[in-house]
Amino acid sequence: MIVEDSPVVCELLESLIGRDPRLQVVATARSAEQALKILRKAAPDVISMDIRLPGMNGFEATRRIMADRPTPIVVVAASVDADDLRISMNALRAGALAVLEKPVLSTPADYAVLGEQLCTRLVIMSQVNVVRQRFQPGPVTPRPQGNARAPMASARRAAGSIRMMGVVASTGGPNALDALLKSLPSDFPAPIALVQHITISFHDAFVAWLKEISPLAVVEAAAGLKPKPGVVYVAPADKHLYVAREGLRVADGEPVCLQRPSGTVLLESIAESFGTQGLGVLLTGMGEDGAAGLLAMHRAGGHTIAEDESTAVVYGMPAVAVRLGAVSESLPLHAIGPRVMKLVHSAGVGAASDEPSP
């Protein structure tokens, strides 16, 4: 189903989607209110959602759909207007799976590329099993992961500090990051390095949105920055992020697991530089990026957490990590923050130093 108020753009989207044999347009709506009325009858597998709509905007429409009739939603928005970008980020927070740039005002070549990207993303997201997530936060017993006991767990405890935390997220990540970061205090006593897979044109809006919702300071990672406690360092658009004791490094390099920035690249650098003093968290996401990096951290003696299937929007990356034996424990999203706080307080924390990891 296409939700788009512009007749011209709606016609363009119908044309693009109509050319793809994998897709069929079952309904179009010129407003969010109309979309909500015809949603049940149309029963689409995936929704292309505009953001700036007459009356109810795309954020509110996404929120209502995900609460009443969960359906995969791909936000298709312009990338030039600050208000549109902010609404797009809030739509991701409300449960939309991805945000893409509208294939308009482009050259014929760019139009073809954007159209192919849009159709492929719609096909992939149509297969995601989105469900209502209703749970009451409370005491949680971590789920042990079979043979995934950290081989140097005792050494990490003896080290007396966790000096770096790495977080990786993809599809469904903004909503998960909102929950995770809000569960951590502004004086969180360790630096956090973050990789979130997101369309390049929406990267700046994502960083700005994180700054608004996070109790911790948020900055875009840059070469030479010395990681400080209580600061979230976001990987730059289309660049890998490496973390070392002497500072951050960013580089182009080849995509890893089809991603740049890659969560695996980030987590492997934490494993190499911080060993037993590293803490890794792998959240919801499609594919396998981050899983091999989490395994590297695990083998180096760091503590590793994967989001449990019960709350993950897409249980792809965490599932691969579990299969690899890379996970110390799987936890539902609402329990990850409290567990992180327990770990940093029981192990002791500290900023990165030049001392070698035990």
C-alpha angles and dihedrals in degrees: 000000000000118000107192131135098201110087091206095051091042090054090048092051092047089051094049094046093042091059092056112086090206094064140055128187107232097175144357127208128192094201139029090243091056091047092054091050096052099034098095094045094045093045095193122194091219137008129220102210127198116208107210104058133157109265110349111035127224094263094058091042090053092048092052095045093050090049098045108025111006110217129163108265127195113193111222107192144152113262099210105073120077093212091051090050092050092049089048092054091048089050089056088049089052092055109279110144101218144355122223136182118254111254093234136108089032138125115261090258093049090045091056092048094047090046092052091047091050095049094045091049091049091051093049095045092047087069095055113108102223117186138174109273109212120161139139115236112237144125111335130194108214114240109238115223106226110244092006097104109138108251092217101035093126090050091053091052090049090051088069098215148069105210103175137028122196123198126189127186139162132164108023090012102126092059091046092047090050090057096042098047093045088056091059124077123244089245094054102164100228137052118257123212115199137197117187119174107228138147109277095235090058097045096098091049090050092053091047090049091050089053089055098049103033122090087206124074112265125204135165109252116250133182114274098018112141109226113244129195116263095025127113112213111203118205110247121250113282094355133104118241121219122188122206135162092253092052147288126310129195126194142167104232126145119306114266116214084358090298136113112205091038125199090210091057091051096047094044089055090051090050091051097045103034106024110173091011095065128100119196129195123188115193136186118317148133120253127014107287112137096022096096090044091053088051090054090053091047093051089049090057099257122139114254130197129187126192110254121245090243092073106018112112087210116018094201111106094034091049092054090050091052091050090051091054089242099128127090090190141350117224136178112252097257091056099050097078095050090046091051090051091050091050096049093047096045094045097037122239141230145163121270114284138181093250114113119252112255 
